[in-house]
Coordinates of C-alpha atoms and ligand atoms in Angstrom, one line a residue:
M1 CA 84.5 137.1 157.9
S2 CA 85.0 133.5 157.6
R3 CA 84.9 129.9 158.5
I4 CA 87.9 130.5 160.9
L5 CA 89.6 128.0 162.8
E6 CA 91.3 129.1 165.8
G7 CA 94.5 128.5 167.2
A8 CA 94.0 124.8 169.1
G9 CA 95.2 123.5 172.4
P10 CA 95.1 120.3 173.7
T11 CA 91.5 120.9 174.2
A12 CA 90.7 122.2 170.7
R13 CA 87.3 121.6 169.6
A14 CA 87.0 119.2 166.7
G15 CA 87.5 121.1 163.5
T16 CA 89.9 123.5 164.6
V17 CA 93.2 123.9 163.5
R18 CA 96.8 124.8 164.7
A19 CA 99.3 125.5 162.1
P20 CA 102.4 125.6 163.7
A21 CA 105.5 127.2 161.3
A22 CA 104.1 129.3 159.0
T23 CA 100.9 130.7 160.8
E24 CA 102.4 130.5 163.9
G25 CA 99.9 132.1 166.4
T26 CA 97.4 132.9 163.7
A27 CA 94.2 131.4 162.8
I28 CA 93.7 129.5 159.4
E29 CA 90.9 130.9 157.4
I30 CA 88.8 129.6 154.3
P31 CA 86.3 131.8 152.8
R32 CA 82.7 130.2 153.8
S33 CA 82.4 129.8 149.7
V34 CA 84.7 127.0 149.6
E35 CA 83.4 123.6 148.7
D36 CA 86.3 121.5 148.2
L37 CA 89.8 122.5 149.4
V38 CA 93.0 120.9 148.4
V39 CA 96.1 121.3 151.0
V40 CA 99.4 122.1 149.7
L41 CA 101.9 120.7 152.3
D42 CA 104.9 123.0 152.3
F43 CA 108.2 121.2 152.5
G44 CA 110.3 124.8 152.2
A45 CA 110.1 124.7 148.2
Q46 CA 110.3 127.7 146.5
Y47 CA 106.7 126.8 144.1
S48 CA 104.3 126.2 146.9
Q49 CA 102.7 129.4 146.1
L50 CA 102.4 128.6 142.3
I51 CA 101.2 124.9 143.5
A52 CA 98.1 126.9 145.3
R53 CA 97.7 129.0 142.8
R54 CA 97.5 126.6 139.8
V55 CA 95.0 124.6 141.8
R56 CA 93.1 127.6 142.6
E57 CA 93.2 128.4 138.3
L58 CA 91.6 124.8 138.3
R59 CA 88.4 126.8 140.5
V60 CA 89.4 124.5 143.4
Y61 CA 90.7 126.3 146.7
S62 CA 94.0 125.8 148.4
L63 CA 95.6 126.6 151.3
I64 CA 99.4 126.5 152.2
L65 CA 100.3 124.8 155.4
P66 CA 103.7 123.8 157.1
F67 CA 104.9 120.4 156.6
D68 CA 104.4 119.5 160.5
T69 CA 101.2 120.6 160.6
P70 CA 99.7 117.8 163.2
L71 CA 97.9 115.0 161.1
A72 CA 94.8 115.4 163.5
D73 CA 94.7 119.1 162.7
L74 CA 94.6 118.1 158.9
L75 CA 92.2 116.0 158.5
A76 CA 90.0 118.0 160.5
L77 CA 89.8 120.4 157.8
R78 CA 88.6 117.7 155.7
P79 CA 90.7 118.1 152.6
K80 CA 89.6 116.6 148.9
G81 CA 93.4 116.1 148.2
I82 CA 96.8 116.7 149.5
I83 CA 100.0 118.1 147.3
L84 CA 103.3 117.8 149.3
S85 CA 105.5 120.2 147.7
G86 CA 108.8 120.1 146.8
G87 CA 112.1 121.1 148.9
P88 CA 115.7 121.6 149.0
A89 CA 116.3 119.0 151.8
S90 CA 116.9 115.0 151.2
V91 CA 114.7 112.4 153.0
Y92 CA 117.3 110.5 153.8
D93 CA 119.3 113.5 155.9
P94 CA 119.0 113.9 159.6
G95 CA 116.4 116.3 160.0
A96 CA 114.6 116.4 156.5
P97 CA 111.3 118.0 156.9
R98 CA 108.8 115.0 157.1
C99 CA 105.0 114.9 157.6
D100 CA 103.3 112.6 159.7
P101 CA 103.6 109.1 158.0
G102 CA 99.8 108.5 158.7
L103 CA 99.1 110.6 156.3
F104 CA 99.6 108.3 153.5
T105 CA 97.0 105.6 155.3
A106 CA 94.5 108.4 156.0
G107 CA 92.6 107.5 152.9
V108 CA 93.1 110.8 151.7
P109 CA 93.9 111.4 147.8
T110 CA 97.9 112.7 147.9
L111 CA 99.9 113.9 145.1
G112 CA 103.9 114.4 146.0
I113 CA 106.1 116.6 143.6
C114 CA 109.8 116.0 143.4
Y115 CA 111.0 115.9 147.2
G116 CA 107.1 115.2 148.2
M117 CA 107.2 112.1 145.9
Q118 CA 110.6 110.8 147.2
L119 CA 109.2 111.3 150.9
M120 CA 106.4 109.5 150.0
A121 CA 108.3 106.9 148.3
H122 CA 110.8 106.3 151.3
D123 CA 107.8 106.7 153.9
L124 CA 106.2 103.7 152.6
G125 CA 109.2 101.4 152.2
G126 CA 110.4 102.2 148.7
L127 CA 114.1 103.1 148.3
T128 CA 115.0 106.7 147.4
G129 CA 118.9 107.9 147.1
P130 CA 121.1 110.3 144.6
A131 CA 120.0 110.0 140.9
A132 CA 123.1 108.7 138.7
R133 CA 122.7 111.8 136.8
R134 CA 120.9 114.8 138.4
E135 CA 118.0 116.6 135.5
Y136 CA 117.9 120.3 135.3
G137 CA 115.3 121.8 133.1
R138 CA 113.9 121.0 130.0
T139 CA 113.1 117.1 130.4
R140 CA 111.9 114.6 127.8
L141 CA 109.1 112.6 129.4
F142 CA 107.5 109.1 128.2
V143 CA 104.2 108.3 129.3
D144 CA 103.6 104.4 130.9
E145 CA 100.0 105.0 132.4
P146 CA 98.3 101.8 132.1
E147 CA 94.8 102.1 130.8
G148 CA 92.5 102.3 134.0
P149 CA 90.2 104.1 136.4
Q150 CA 91.6 107.8 137.6
P151 CA 94.0 108.6 134.8
L152 CA 96.8 111.2 135.6
F153 CA 97.8 111.1 132.3
G154 CA 94.7 111.2 130.5
G155 CA 93.9 113.5 127.1
L156 CA 97.7 113.9 126.9
E157 CA 100.5 112.7 124.3
R158 CA 102.7 109.8 125.3
R159 CA 105.6 111.8 124.9
L160 CA 106.0 114.7 126.7
I161 CA 108.5 117.8 127.6
C162 CA 108.3 118.5 131.6
W163 CA 110.6 120.9 133.5
M164 CA 112.9 119.0 136.2
S165 CA 115.3 120.2 139.3
H166 CA 116.3 116.9 141.5
G167 CA 119.5 115.6 142.4
D168 CA 117.5 112.8 144.2
T169 CA 115.3 110.1 142.8
V170 CA 113.5 106.8 143.7
H171 CA 114.9 103.9 143.1
R172 CA 112.7 101.6 144.2
L173 CA 109.1 101.7 144.2
P174 CA 107.1 100.6 147.1
A175 CA 104.8 97.9 147.6
G176 CA 101.6 98.6 145.4
F177 CA 102.9 101.5 143.4
A178 CA 103.3 101.2 139.4
T179 CA 105.5 103.4 137.0
L180 CA 103.2 106.2 135.2
A181 CA 105.7 107.7 133.4
H182 CA 109.8 107.8 133.1
S183 CA 112.5 110.0 132.1
D184 CA 115.8 109.2 130.4
H185 CA 117.5 109.4 133.8
S186 CA 114.4 108.6 136.0
P187 CA 112.7 105.4 135.9
H188 CA 110.0 106.3 137.8
A189 CA 109.6 110.0 136.6
A190 CA 106.1 109.4 138.0
I191 CA 104.3 107.0 140.0
A192 CA 101.1 105.8 141.6
D193 CA 99.2 103.3 144.0
R194 CA 95.8 104.0 142.6
A195 CA 93.8 101.4 144.8
R196 CA 95.2 103.9 148.1
R197 CA 95.3 106.9 145.6
L198 CA 98.9 108.2 145.7
Y199 CA 100.7 110.0 143.3
G200 CA 104.1 111.2 142.5
L201 CA 105.7 113.3 140.0
Q202 CA 109.5 114.1 139.7
F203 CA 109.0 117.3 137.7
H204 CA 107.2 119.8 138.3
P205 CA 103.7 120.4 137.0
E206 CA 103.4 123.6 138.4
V207 CA 105.8 125.5 136.5
S208 CA 104.9 127.1 133.3
H209 CA 107.6 125.3 131.2
T210 CA 105.7 121.9 132.0
P211 CA 103.1 123.5 129.7
W212 CA 100.7 120.8 130.4
G213 CA 101.2 120.7 134.0
S214 CA 97.6 121.8 134.6
D215 CA 96.2 119.0 132.7
V216 CA 98.1 116.5 135.2
L217 CA 97.1 118.8 138.3
R218 CA 93.3 119.2 136.8
N219 CA 93.2 115.5 136.5
F220 CA 94.4 114.9 140.1
L221 CA 92.0 117.3 141.5
Y222 CA 88.9 115.9 139.2
Q223 CA 89.6 112.8 138.5
V224 CA 91.6 111.3 141.8
C225 CA 90.2 113.4 144.1
G226 CA 86.6 114.1 142.8
C227 CA 86.9 117.6 143.2
S228 CA 84.5 120.5 141.5
A229 CA 85.1 123.8 139.6
S230 CA 83.8 125.4 142.7
W231 CA 86.0 128.5 143.4
S232 CA 85.1 131.3 141.8
M233 CA 85.3 134.9 142.5
E234 CA 81.6 135.7 141.7
S235 CA 80.7 133.5 144.8
F236 CA 84.0 134.3 146.7
V237 CA 82.6 138.4 146.4
E238 CA 79.0 137.5 147.4
R239 CA 80.2 135.6 150.1
A240 CA 82.9 138.2 151.2
V241 CA 80.3 141.1 151.4
D242 CA 77.7 138.9 153.9
E243 CA 80.7 138.5 155.7
I244 CA 81.9 142.0 156.0
R245 CA 78.0 143.2 156.3
A246 CA 78.0 140.5 159.2
R247 CA 81.1 141.6 161.3
I248 CA 80.8 145.4 161.1
A249 CA 77.3 145.0 161.6
A250 CA 75.7 148.7 162.2
G251 CA 79.3 150.2 162.6
R252 CA 81.6 152.2 160.5
A253 CA 84.4 151.8 158.8
I254 CA 87.5 153.7 157.3
C255 CA 89.7 152.5 154.0
A256 CA 93.0 154.1 153.1
L257 CA 92.9 153.8 149.4
S258 CA 96.4 154.0 147.5
G259 CA 95.6 154.0 143.8
G260 CA 96.4 150.1 143.6
V261 CA 94.3 147.2 143.1
D262 CA 94.5 145.5 146.6
S263 CA 93.0 148.5 148.5
A264 CA 90.6 149.4 145.5
A265 CA 89.2 146.0 145.8
A266 CA 89.1 145.8 149.3
A267 CA 87.3 149.2 149.8
G268 CA 84.8 148.0 146.7
L269 CA 83.7 145.3 148.7
A270 CA 83.5 146.8 152.0
F271 CA 81.6 149.5 149.9
R272 CA 78.9 147.0 148.4
A273 CA 78.7 145.8 152.5
I274 CA 78.4 149.1 154.0
G275 CA 77.5 151.7 151.3
D276 CA 78.2 155.0 153.3
R277 CA 79.0 153.9 156.7
L278 CA 82.5 153.3 154.8
T279 CA 84.8 156.3 154.5
C280 CA 87.7 155.9 151.8
V281 CA 90.4 158.1 153.1
F282 CA 92.9 158.7 149.9
V283 CA 96.0 160.3 151.3
D284 CA 97.7 162.1 148.3
H285 CA 101.2 162.5 148.7
G286 CA 101.6 164.1 145.4
L287 CA 104.5 161.2 144.7
L288 CA 102.1 159.6 142.3
R289 CA 102.0 158.5 138.6
R290 CA 100.7 160.6 136.2
G291 CA 97.1 161.0 136.4
E292 CA 96.8 158.2 139.3
A293 CA 95.4 160.5 141.5
D294 CA 92.5 162.2 139.7
Q295 CA 91.7 158.4 139.0
V296 CA 91.2 157.5 142.4
V297 CA 88.8 160.4 142.9
E298 CA 87.1 160.1 140.0
V299 CA 86.2 156.0 140.0
F300 CA 85.5 156.0 144.1
R301 CA 83.9 159.6 144.5
D302 CA 82.3 160.4 140.7
H303 CA 81.8 157.1 139.3
F304 CA 80.6 154.6 142.5
G305 CA 79.6 157.6 145.2
V306 CA 82.2 156.3 148.0
S307 CA 82.2 158.9 150.6
L308 CA 86.0 159.8 149.5
V309 CA 88.0 162.2 151.5
H310 CA 90.7 163.1 149.3
V311 CA 93.8 164.7 151.3
D312 CA 95.8 166.5 149.3
A313 CA 99.2 166.8 151.1
G314 CA 101.4 167.0 148.4
R315 CA 103.0 170.0 149.6
R316 CA 103.2 168.7 153.1
F317 CA 105.3 165.5 152.0
L318 CA 107.5 167.4 149.5
D319 CA 108.5 169.7 152.8
R320 CA 109.1 167.1 154.9
L321 CA 111.7 165.8 152.2
R322 CA 113.8 168.6 151.3
G323 CA 116.9 167.8 151.5
V324 CA 116.6 164.2 152.1
V325 CA 118.9 162.0 149.8
D326 CA 118.9 158.8 151.8
P327 CA 116.2 156.3 150.4
E328 CA 115.7 154.9 153.8
R329 CA 115.3 157.8 155.5
K330 CA 112.7 159.1 153.1
R331 CA 111.2 155.4 153.5
T332 CA 110.6 156.1 157.1
L333 CA 109.6 160.2 156.8
I334 CA 107.2 159.4 154.1
G335 CA 105.9 156.2 156.2
N336 CA 105.4 158.5 159.4
E337 CA 103.7 161.6 157.6
F338 CA 101.8 159.0 155.9
I339 CA 100.3 157.7 159.5
T340 CA 100.1 161.4 160.9
V341 CA 97.8 162.4 157.8
F342 CA 95.5 159.1 158.2
A343 CA 95.0 159.4 161.8
D344 CA 94.2 163.0 161.7
E345 CA 91.7 161.9 159.2
A346 CA 90.4 159.3 161.6
A347 CA 90.1 161.4 164.5
R348 CA 88.3 164.1 162.2
L349 CA 86.2 161.5 161.5
G350 CA 84.9 160.4 165.0
R351 CA 87.4 157.3 164.7
P352 CA 85.4 154.4 163.1
E353 CA 85.8 151.3 164.7
F354 CA 86.7 149.7 161.8
L355 CA 89.9 149.4 159.3
V356 CA 89.9 147.8 155.8
Q357 CA 92.8 146.9 154.7
G358 CA 93.6 145.1 151.0
T359 CA 96.0 142.5 152.9
L360 CA 96.9 139.1 150.2
Y361 CA 97.7 135.7 151.0
P362 CA 100.9 135.9 150.3
D363 CA 101.3 138.8 153.1
V364 CA 99.5 136.4 155.4
I365 CA 102.0 133.9 154.5
E366 CA 105.3 135.9 154.4
S367 CA 104.5 137.6 157.8
G368 CA 104.0 134.4 159.5
T369 CA 107.4 132.5 158.6
R370 CA 110.8 133.4 160.4
T371 CA 112.3 135.3 157.2
A372 CA 109.5 137.3 155.6
A373 CA 109.5 140.1 158.6
R374 CA 112.5 141.4 157.0
I375 CA 111.1 141.5 153.2
K376 CA 107.7 143.7 154.2
T377 CA 109.4 146.3 156.7
H378 CA 109.0 149.0 153.7
H379 CA 105.0 148.4 153.9
N380 CA 104.3 151.5 155.8
V381 CA 100.5 151.2 155.9
G382 CA 101.1 148.2 158.2
G383 CA 101.9 150.8 160.8
L384 CA 98.0 152.1 161.1
P385 CA 97.0 149.8 163.6
Q386 CA 99.8 150.2 165.8
V387 CA 99.0 154.3 166.2
V388 CA 95.0 154.0 165.9
P389 CA 93.5 150.9 167.7
F390 CA 91.4 149.9 164.6
R391 CA 89.5 146.4 164.6
L392 CA 91.1 145.1 160.8
V393 CA 88.8 143.8 158.3
E394 CA 90.9 142.2 155.6
P395 CA 88.3 140.9 153.1
L396 CA 91.1 139.5 150.4
R397 CA 93.5 138.0 153.0
T398 CA 92.7 134.6 151.1
L399 CA 93.5 135.5 148.2
F400 CA 96.2 135.8 145.6
K401 CA 96.9 138.5 143.1
D402 CA 95.5 137.1 140.2
E403 CA 92.5 136.4 142.4
V404 CA 92.4 140.3 143.3
R405 CA 92.4 141.6 140.5
L406 CA 89.6 139.3 139.1
V407 CA 87.6 140.7 142.3
A408 CA 88.3 144.3 141.1
R409 CA 86.9 143.4 137.8
T410 CA 84.2 141.6 139.1
L411 CA 83.5 144.9 141.1
G412 CA 83.4 146.9 138.2
L413 CA 86.8 148.7 138.5
P414 CA 88.4 150.0 135.3
E415 CA 90.8 147.7 133.6
E416 CA 93.7 150.2 134.3
M417 CA 93.3 150.0 137.9
V418 CA 92.8 146.3 137.8
W419 CA 96.1 145.6 135.9
R420 CA 97.7 148.1 137.5
H421 CA 101.2 147.0 138.3
P422 CA 102.4 147.0 142.1
F423 CA 103.7 150.5 143.2
P424 CA 105.8 151.1 146.3
G425 CA 104.4 153.1 148.8
P426 CA 106.6 155.6 148.8
G427 CA 106.1 156.2 145.2
L428 CA 108.3 158.1 143.0
A429 CA 110.3 159.6 145.6
I430 CA 112.5 156.7 145.9
R431 CA 112.6 157.1 141.8
V432 CA 113.9 160.4 141.9
L433 CA 117.5 159.5 143.2
G434 CA 119.2 162.2 145.5
E435 CA 116.7 165.2 146.6
V436 CA 113.2 164.9 145.6
T437 CA 111.9 168.6 144.5
E438 CA 108.8 169.6 142.6
D439 CA 111.0 170.2 139.4
R440 CA 112.7 167.0 139.3
L441 CA 109.4 165.4 140.3
A442 CA 107.9 166.9 137.2
I443 CA 110.7 165.3 135.0
L444 CA 110.3 161.7 136.0
R445 CA 106.7 162.2 136.0
E446 CA 106.6 163.1 132.4
A447 CA 109.2 160.9 131.6
D448 CA 107.4 158.1 133.4
A449 CA 104.4 158.3 131.3
I450 CA 106.1 157.9 128.2
V451 CA 107.1 154.7 129.5
T452 CA 103.7 153.3 130.9
E453 CA 102.2 154.7 127.9
E454 CA 104.3 153.0 124.9
I455 CA 104.3 149.7 127.3
R456 CA 100.7 149.8 127.3
R457 CA 100.4 150.6 123.2
S458 CA 102.6 147.5 123.0
G459 CA 100.4 144.9 124.7
L460 CA 102.9 143.6 126.8
G461 CA 102.1 145.1 129.8
R462 CA 100.4 142.3 131.6
D463 CA 103.7 140.0 130.6
L464 CA 105.6 142.5 133.3
W465 CA 105.7 142.8 137.0
Q466 CA 106.8 146.3 136.5
A467 CA 107.8 149.3 134.2
F468 CA 109.2 152.7 135.0
A469 CA 111.2 155.4 134.7
V470 CA 113.9 156.5 137.4
L471 CA 115.6 160.0 137.1
L472 CA 119.2 159.8 137.9
P473 CA 121.6 162.1 140.0
V474 CA 123.5 162.7 137.5
H475 CA 123.6 165.1 134.3
S476 CA 125.3 164.0 131.1
V477 CA 127.0 165.8 128.1
G478 CA 124.9 165.7 125.0
V479 CA 124.3 168.0 121.7
A480 CA 121.1 169.9 120.6
G481 CA 121.5 171.3 117.1
D482 CA 125.3 173.0 117.4
A483 CA 125.1 173.5 121.3
R484 CA 126.4 171.5 123.5
T485 CA 124.3 170.2 126.4
Y486 CA 124.2 168.9 130.0
G487 CA 121.2 167.5 130.8
H488 CA 119.3 165.0 133.0
V489 CA 119.4 161.0 132.0
V490 CA 116.7 158.8 132.8
A491 CA 116.6 155.1 133.1
V492 CA 114.1 152.7 132.2
R493 CA 113.5 149.7 134.2
A494 CA 111.2 146.7 133.0
V495 CA 111.0 143.1 134.9
T496 CA 109.2 140.2 134.7
S497 CA 108.9 138.5 137.7
Q498 CA 106.3 136.0 139.7
D499 CA 106.2 137.5 143.2
G500 CA 108.9 140.5 143.1
M501 CA 111.1 138.2 145.4
T502 CA 113.0 137.6 142.1
A503 CA 113.1 139.3 138.6
D504 CA 114.4 139.3 135.7
W505 CA 114.9 142.4 133.2
A506 CA 112.7 142.0 130.4
R507 CA 114.0 141.6 126.7
L508 CA 111.6 144.3 125.3
P509 CA 111.4 144.6 121.4
M510 CA 114.5 147.1 120.2
E511 CA 111.9 149.1 118.7
L512 CA 109.6 149.8 121.5
L513 CA 113.3 151.0 123.2
E514 CA 113.9 153.1 120.4
T515 CA 110.6 154.9 120.4
I516 CA 110.7 155.6 124.2
S517 CA 113.8 156.7 124.1
S518 CA 113.2 159.1 121.5
R519 CA 110.1 160.6 123.1
I520 CA 111.7 160.9 126.3
T521 CA 115.0 162.8 124.8
G522 CA 112.5 164.6 122.2
E523 CA 109.5 165.4 124.8
V524 CA 110.9 165.8 128.5
Q525 CA 112.8 169.2 128.7
G526 CA 116.3 169.1 129.3
C527 CA 116.9 165.1 129.1
S528 CA 119.1 164.1 126.3
R529 CA 120.1 160.7 127.7
V530 CA 118.1 157.3 128.2
V531 CA 119.4 154.0 129.7
Y532 CA 118.1 150.9 129.7
D533 CA 118.8 148.7 133.2
I534 CA 119.5 145.1 132.5
S535 CA 120.1 144.0 135.9
S536 CA 118.2 141.0 137.7
K537 CA 117.4 140.4 140.9
P538 CA 119.7 139.4 142.8
P539 CA 122.1 141.1 142.6
A540 CA 120.1 144.3 141.8
T541 CA 116.4 145.3 143.4
I542 CA 113.6 145.7 141.2
E543 CA 113.8 149.9 142.5
W544 CA 116.8 151.7 142.3
E545 CA 116.3 152.9 145.9
Ligands
XMP1 P1 112.7 145.4 145.4 O1 113.1 147.3 145.0 O2 112.8 145.6 147.0 O3 111.0 145.6 145.0 O4 113.3 144.7 144.4 C1 110.1 144.6 145.1 C2 109.1 144.9 145.1 O5 108.7 145.6 146.3 C3 108.2 147.3 146.0 N1 109.2 148.1 146.9 C4 108.0 148.8 147.7 N2 106.8 148.5 148.0 N3 107.0 150.3 149.7 C5 106.3 149.4 148.8 O6 105.1 149.6 149.6 C6 108.2 150.2 149.3 O7 109.1 151.3 150.3 C7 109.0 149.4 148.4 N4 110.4 149.3 147.6 C8 110.3 148.2 146.9 C9 108.9 147.3 144.4 O8 108.1 148.5 144.0 C10 108.8 145.9 143.9 O9 107.1 145.4 143.5

C-alpha cells in the first residue's frame, strides 16, 4: 500500500531500512502522499508518540524509530529533520541508550528534547550531569535567543512558562553552541548550533502544559528543516484509495465493522477503492450501546450503499454467556464466538482473499515492543487471520487516532461515529458485572444512554477519553414514597487520557453529575442508587472488569 521499506540484511538495497527494536521483523511504511519526513528517535520516553502527533498536527509526516536504528538506514529515509525524544536514563550511565554519534555530523537538522538534548551535548564534547536542583512541572523560561536566521523562539514572548521534568542538565555547552533560553535552575534550557542546525530543549514542547510548545516545533520544522505543510488527510485519503485499489486489483475483500471509528474509516476507504467487491460483515453480538447497531446498518447500507451483512447474533452470544461471571472468561467466550460467526460468514461469501482491518499506528508500534503484547491481548479481532488465512489490508497503519477521525470525516461519516469514544470489543458484557442477562443488559443500556446523552449535551465529550455506566452486582436499600426498596446500583465512569494506558477520573461539573444521577434513578426502573467512580488508572483500570 505504501512506499514500503522492507527488512534489510547485509545485502540491503539502497533506500531500505531495518528497524531493530520497536518494529522488529516488520517493514517501515511511509504513505506515498508524504513529501517531507521527520523521524522521532525514541529513547524510551513516555512522550514519543505525543511528539510525533504534534509534528503531524503541524502537517509534517513523522515516524517513530528506535534509538538504535542504524545511521545508514535512517539517512536512507532522507528525513528533513530528526527529533531525539526524552528518556528515563542518564547519558553518563553505562548502558544508557545512544544513537550513532555520526548523526550529529550528518548534516540533518536535529532537535534533542530533554534526554535527547543531553545526549547531543554529551556526544559533541559538552558536559552533562545531575542538576543542582531538579525541575518538575511548571517552570519559568527566559528567552535569550539572539537575532538571526532559523529562530526557534521567533514570534514568542521573551518570558514564558514551560513544563520541565529532569534531574540531569547540560552544564557546559559543546563548541559552536549558544544558549537560546534559561530557567531559574537550568542555565542552558534551550541551545543551538545554528551553523550545524543542531538544537536542544531541556523542557517538553510536546505536552499541553507548554502551551506555546507547538510554536517552537513549528519553527524547527519550517524555519530550520525547511519542511512545508504537506501532510493532509485529504491527500492521504486519495492516495490510500489508489493503493487499496492497486493492492486488491480484481480481488474481493471482507471487513468486520464494529461500530467504532477505526473499522468504519478502514471500510470507507476500501469501499471507495473497490465498491461492491467489498463486503462488510457486522457481527452484532447484542452487546452494543443503545442505537449503535442500527446506526451501523443505516450509515453503511442505507446511506453509502455498501454491501453489508448484518449478523444478528445477540441470542447466540447471550446463550454462551449464561452463568458466566468471570471477566476473562467472558472475553474469551465472546472473542471465540465472534471469530466463529465471522469465519462462517466469510465461508458463506466464498472466502474473499483480503481482510480490511482498522489497525492504527499505536498498535503497530506497540505490537513490536517487548512489553506491548500483553496490553493488546484483549483485542479479539486480532485472532481472525490465524483462523481464516486472509491477506491483510490495513490502510490506517500509519495513522494516529486523531488522524483517523479526520479521515472518517473526510469520508463523510456522521459526526457521532467520527467522535465515538473507544469501546471494548466484548461490549457491555464487561460493564454488566456478574452474570449477563437480557434484563440486566437492558438496565445498563438505559442508564448508559442517559450518561451518553447528558455528556453530549454538556459539550464535554471531546475532552473525555470515555464516559459510561456500569451495572454493579449488588443491590442496595432505598426508599420510594413510603416504601423501602432494594434496587440496582449504577456506577458512572468518566476518564481523561491520552492513550488509555493511564487515565484520570474526570472532574465533571456537579450539576452534570446531579442531572445524570436524578435521571438514572428517575427513569431506569428498579435503580435507586448512582455512584461516581473517582479512581485513576493505575491503580484501577478504566473498565471495571
Ligand atoms: P482498561 O480497562 O484496561 O482499558 O484500563 C484500557 C482501554 O482498553 C479498552 N478495553 C478493551 N478493548 N477489548 C477491547 O477491545 C477488551 O476486552 C477491552 N478491555 C478494555 C477500554 O475500554 C479502554 O479504552
